[in-house]
GROMACS .gro file of C-alpha atoms in nm:
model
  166
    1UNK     CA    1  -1.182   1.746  -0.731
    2UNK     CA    2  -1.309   2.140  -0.776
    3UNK     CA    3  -1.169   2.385  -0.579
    4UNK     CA    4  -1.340   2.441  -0.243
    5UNK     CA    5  -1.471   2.787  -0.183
    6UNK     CA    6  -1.425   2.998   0.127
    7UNK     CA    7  -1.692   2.871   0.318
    8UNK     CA    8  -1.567   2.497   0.316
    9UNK     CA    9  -1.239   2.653   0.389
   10UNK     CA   10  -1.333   2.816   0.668
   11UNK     CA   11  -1.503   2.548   0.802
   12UNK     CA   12  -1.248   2.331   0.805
   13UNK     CA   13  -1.013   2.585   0.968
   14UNK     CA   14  -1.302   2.645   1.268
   15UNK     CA   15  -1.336   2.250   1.311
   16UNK     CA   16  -0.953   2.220   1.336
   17UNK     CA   17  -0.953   2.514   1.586
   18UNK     CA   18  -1.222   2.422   1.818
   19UNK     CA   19  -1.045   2.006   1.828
   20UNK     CA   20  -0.677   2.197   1.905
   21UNK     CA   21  -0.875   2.421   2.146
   22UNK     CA   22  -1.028   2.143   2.307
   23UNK     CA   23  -0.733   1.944   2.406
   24UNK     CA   24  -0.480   2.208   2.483
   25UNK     CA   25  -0.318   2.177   2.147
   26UNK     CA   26  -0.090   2.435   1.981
   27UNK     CA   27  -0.025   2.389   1.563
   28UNK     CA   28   0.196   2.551   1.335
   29UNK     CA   29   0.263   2.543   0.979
   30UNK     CA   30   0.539   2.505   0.711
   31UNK     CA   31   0.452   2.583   0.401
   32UNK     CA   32   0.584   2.585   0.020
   33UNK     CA   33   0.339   2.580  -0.260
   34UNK     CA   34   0.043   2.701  -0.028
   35UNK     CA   35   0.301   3.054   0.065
   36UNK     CA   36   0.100   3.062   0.388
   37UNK     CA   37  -0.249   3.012   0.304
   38UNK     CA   38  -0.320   2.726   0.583
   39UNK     CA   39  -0.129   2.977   0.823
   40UNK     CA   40  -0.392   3.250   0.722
   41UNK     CA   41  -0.709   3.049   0.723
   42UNK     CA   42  -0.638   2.913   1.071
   43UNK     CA   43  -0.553   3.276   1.191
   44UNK     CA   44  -0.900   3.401   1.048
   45UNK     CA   45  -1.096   3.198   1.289
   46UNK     CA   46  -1.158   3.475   1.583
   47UNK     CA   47  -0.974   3.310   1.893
   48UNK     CA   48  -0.688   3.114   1.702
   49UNK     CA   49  -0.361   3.289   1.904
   50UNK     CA   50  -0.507   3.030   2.173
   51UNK     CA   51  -0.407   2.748   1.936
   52UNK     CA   52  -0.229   2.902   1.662
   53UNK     CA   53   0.154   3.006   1.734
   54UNK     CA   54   0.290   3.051   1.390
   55UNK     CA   55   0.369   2.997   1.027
   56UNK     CA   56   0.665   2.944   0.802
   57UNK     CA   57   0.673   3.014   0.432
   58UNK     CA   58   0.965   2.888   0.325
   59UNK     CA   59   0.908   2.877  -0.057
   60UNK     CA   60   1.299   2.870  -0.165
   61UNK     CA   61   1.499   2.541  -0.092
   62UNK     CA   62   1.768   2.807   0.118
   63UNK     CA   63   1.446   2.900   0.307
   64UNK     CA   64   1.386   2.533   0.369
   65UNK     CA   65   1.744   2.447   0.499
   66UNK     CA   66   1.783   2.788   0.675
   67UNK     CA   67   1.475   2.829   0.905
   68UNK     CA   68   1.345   2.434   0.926
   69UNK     CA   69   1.643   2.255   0.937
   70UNK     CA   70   1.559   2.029   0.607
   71UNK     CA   71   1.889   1.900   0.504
   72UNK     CA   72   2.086   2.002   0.175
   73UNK     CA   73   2.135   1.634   0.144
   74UNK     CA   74   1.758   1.578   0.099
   75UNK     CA   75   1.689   1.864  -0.121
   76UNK     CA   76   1.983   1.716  -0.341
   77UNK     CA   77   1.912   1.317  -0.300
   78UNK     CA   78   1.490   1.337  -0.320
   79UNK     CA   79   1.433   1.718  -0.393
   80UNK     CA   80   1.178   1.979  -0.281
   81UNK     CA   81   0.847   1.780  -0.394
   82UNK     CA   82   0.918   1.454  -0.184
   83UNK     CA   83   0.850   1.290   0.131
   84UNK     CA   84   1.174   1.325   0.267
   85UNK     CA   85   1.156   1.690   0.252
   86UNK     CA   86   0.809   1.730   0.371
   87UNK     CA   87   0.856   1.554   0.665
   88UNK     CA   88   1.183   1.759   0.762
   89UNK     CA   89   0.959   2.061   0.710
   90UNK     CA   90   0.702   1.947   0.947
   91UNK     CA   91   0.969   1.829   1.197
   92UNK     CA   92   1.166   2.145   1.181
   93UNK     CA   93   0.851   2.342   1.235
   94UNK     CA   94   0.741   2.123   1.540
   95UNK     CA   95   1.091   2.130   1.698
   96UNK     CA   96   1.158   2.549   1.620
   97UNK     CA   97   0.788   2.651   1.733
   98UNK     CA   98   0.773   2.425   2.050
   99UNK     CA   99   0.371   2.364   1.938
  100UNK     CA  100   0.229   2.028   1.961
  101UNK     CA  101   0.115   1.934   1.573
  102UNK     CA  102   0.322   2.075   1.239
  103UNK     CA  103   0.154   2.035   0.892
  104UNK     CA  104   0.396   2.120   0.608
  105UNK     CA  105   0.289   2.126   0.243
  106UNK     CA  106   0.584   2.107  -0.051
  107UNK     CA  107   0.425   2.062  -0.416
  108UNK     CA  108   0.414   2.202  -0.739
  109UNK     CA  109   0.113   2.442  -0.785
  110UNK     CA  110   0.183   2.531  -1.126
  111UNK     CA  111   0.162   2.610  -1.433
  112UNK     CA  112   0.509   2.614  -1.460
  113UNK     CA  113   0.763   2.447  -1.271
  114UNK     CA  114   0.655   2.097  -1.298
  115UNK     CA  115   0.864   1.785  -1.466
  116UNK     CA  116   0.758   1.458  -1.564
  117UNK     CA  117   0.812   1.309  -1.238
  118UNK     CA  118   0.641   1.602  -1.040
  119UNK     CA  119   0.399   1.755  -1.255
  120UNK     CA  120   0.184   2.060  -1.148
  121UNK     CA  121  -0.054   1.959  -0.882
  122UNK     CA  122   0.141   1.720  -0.741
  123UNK     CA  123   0.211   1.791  -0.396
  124UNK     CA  124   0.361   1.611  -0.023
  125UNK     CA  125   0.210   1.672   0.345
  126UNK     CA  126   0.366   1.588   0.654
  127UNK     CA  127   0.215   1.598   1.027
  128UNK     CA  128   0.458   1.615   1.265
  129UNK     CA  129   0.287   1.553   1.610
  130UNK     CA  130   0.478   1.574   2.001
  131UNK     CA  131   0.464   1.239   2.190
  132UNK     CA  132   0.600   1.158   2.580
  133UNK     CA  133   0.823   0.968   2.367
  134UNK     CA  134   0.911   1.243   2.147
  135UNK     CA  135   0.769   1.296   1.836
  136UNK     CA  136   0.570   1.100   1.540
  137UNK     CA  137   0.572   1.215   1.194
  138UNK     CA  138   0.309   1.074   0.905
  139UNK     CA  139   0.331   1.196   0.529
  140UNK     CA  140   0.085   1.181   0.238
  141UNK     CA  141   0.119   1.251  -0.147
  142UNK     CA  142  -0.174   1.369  -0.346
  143UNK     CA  143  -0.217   1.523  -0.707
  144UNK     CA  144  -0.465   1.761  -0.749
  145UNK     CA  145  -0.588   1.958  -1.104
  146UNK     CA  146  -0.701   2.285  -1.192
  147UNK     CA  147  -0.531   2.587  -1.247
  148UNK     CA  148  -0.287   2.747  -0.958
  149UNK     CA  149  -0.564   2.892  -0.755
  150UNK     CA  150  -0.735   2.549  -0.763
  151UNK     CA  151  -0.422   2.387  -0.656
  152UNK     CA  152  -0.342   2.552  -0.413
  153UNK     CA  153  -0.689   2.582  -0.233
  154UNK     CA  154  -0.727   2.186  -0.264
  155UNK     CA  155  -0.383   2.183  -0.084
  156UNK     CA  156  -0.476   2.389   0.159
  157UNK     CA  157  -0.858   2.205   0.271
  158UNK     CA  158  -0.600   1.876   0.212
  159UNK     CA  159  -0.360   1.999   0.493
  160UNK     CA  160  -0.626   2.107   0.717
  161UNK     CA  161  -0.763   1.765   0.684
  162UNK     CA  162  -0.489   1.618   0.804
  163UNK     CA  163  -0.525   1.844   1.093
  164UNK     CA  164  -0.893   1.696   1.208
  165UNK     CA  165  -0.806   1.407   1.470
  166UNK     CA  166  -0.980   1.110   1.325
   0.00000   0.00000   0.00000
């Protein structure tokens, strides 16, 4: 998969607007590998403080534990690049933000910093969404290639994605 360019970018961030727009929907974001580049492509669409409410970078695990609630346990047990942690990310940004949807991203955008288990462009999602019942959360793994840029930008359209009701 190549890296998408702005436009496809944008247009994916415009789409996801105008479907939160529609039904009354706020979104916010947690991110790690991305350091806030789904947060800044949803606030370039003109109009997004109607939908958009706000974004955490938390790049450090302390950031992680400290402003979304992810557990030191998890970081420990599964670490930062896991489904465990992803979805605590997108459940502590749903339940700090009051919004309706959370998208977090947690991944390894390289070149350094990778292992053999987590290797650079390998990288969680989680969708944390507000029910009447009180809240669903889904989570998808994906490895991507490319340099950092690359990685990061295919993150970023990936998380989007996730944001377009099917």
């Amino acid at each position: 998969m190549s890296a998408p360019g702005d436009t496809v970018l944008n247009g994916l961030a415009v789409r996801v607007g105008a479907q939160l727009l529609q039904r009354g929907l706020r979104v916010a974001t947690a991110e790690s590998c991305t350091g806030g580049l789904v947060a800044k492509l949803l606030t370039d669409v003109p109009g997004s403080s109607q939908w958009f409410d706000c974004g955490y970078v938390t790049y450090s695990n302390e950031a992680k534990q400290r402003d979304l609630g992810v557990a030191a346990e998890t970081l420990l047990a599964h670490g930062a690049v896991s489904q465990q942690t992803v979805t605590q990310m997108a459940a502590g940004a749903l339940s700090r933000s009051g919004t309706d949807r959370a998208v977090a991203v947690s991944g390894v955008a390289g070149p350094d910093g990778g292992t053999a288990a987590h290797p650079a462009g390998d990288v969680w999602f989680a969708v944390a969404t507000r029910t009447a019942q009180g809240m669903t959360t889904h989570a998808r793994n994906h490895r991507f290639s490319g340099d950092r840029d690359a990685i990061r930008r295919q993150s970023a359209a990936f998380a989007l994605g996730l944001l377009v009701a099917p």
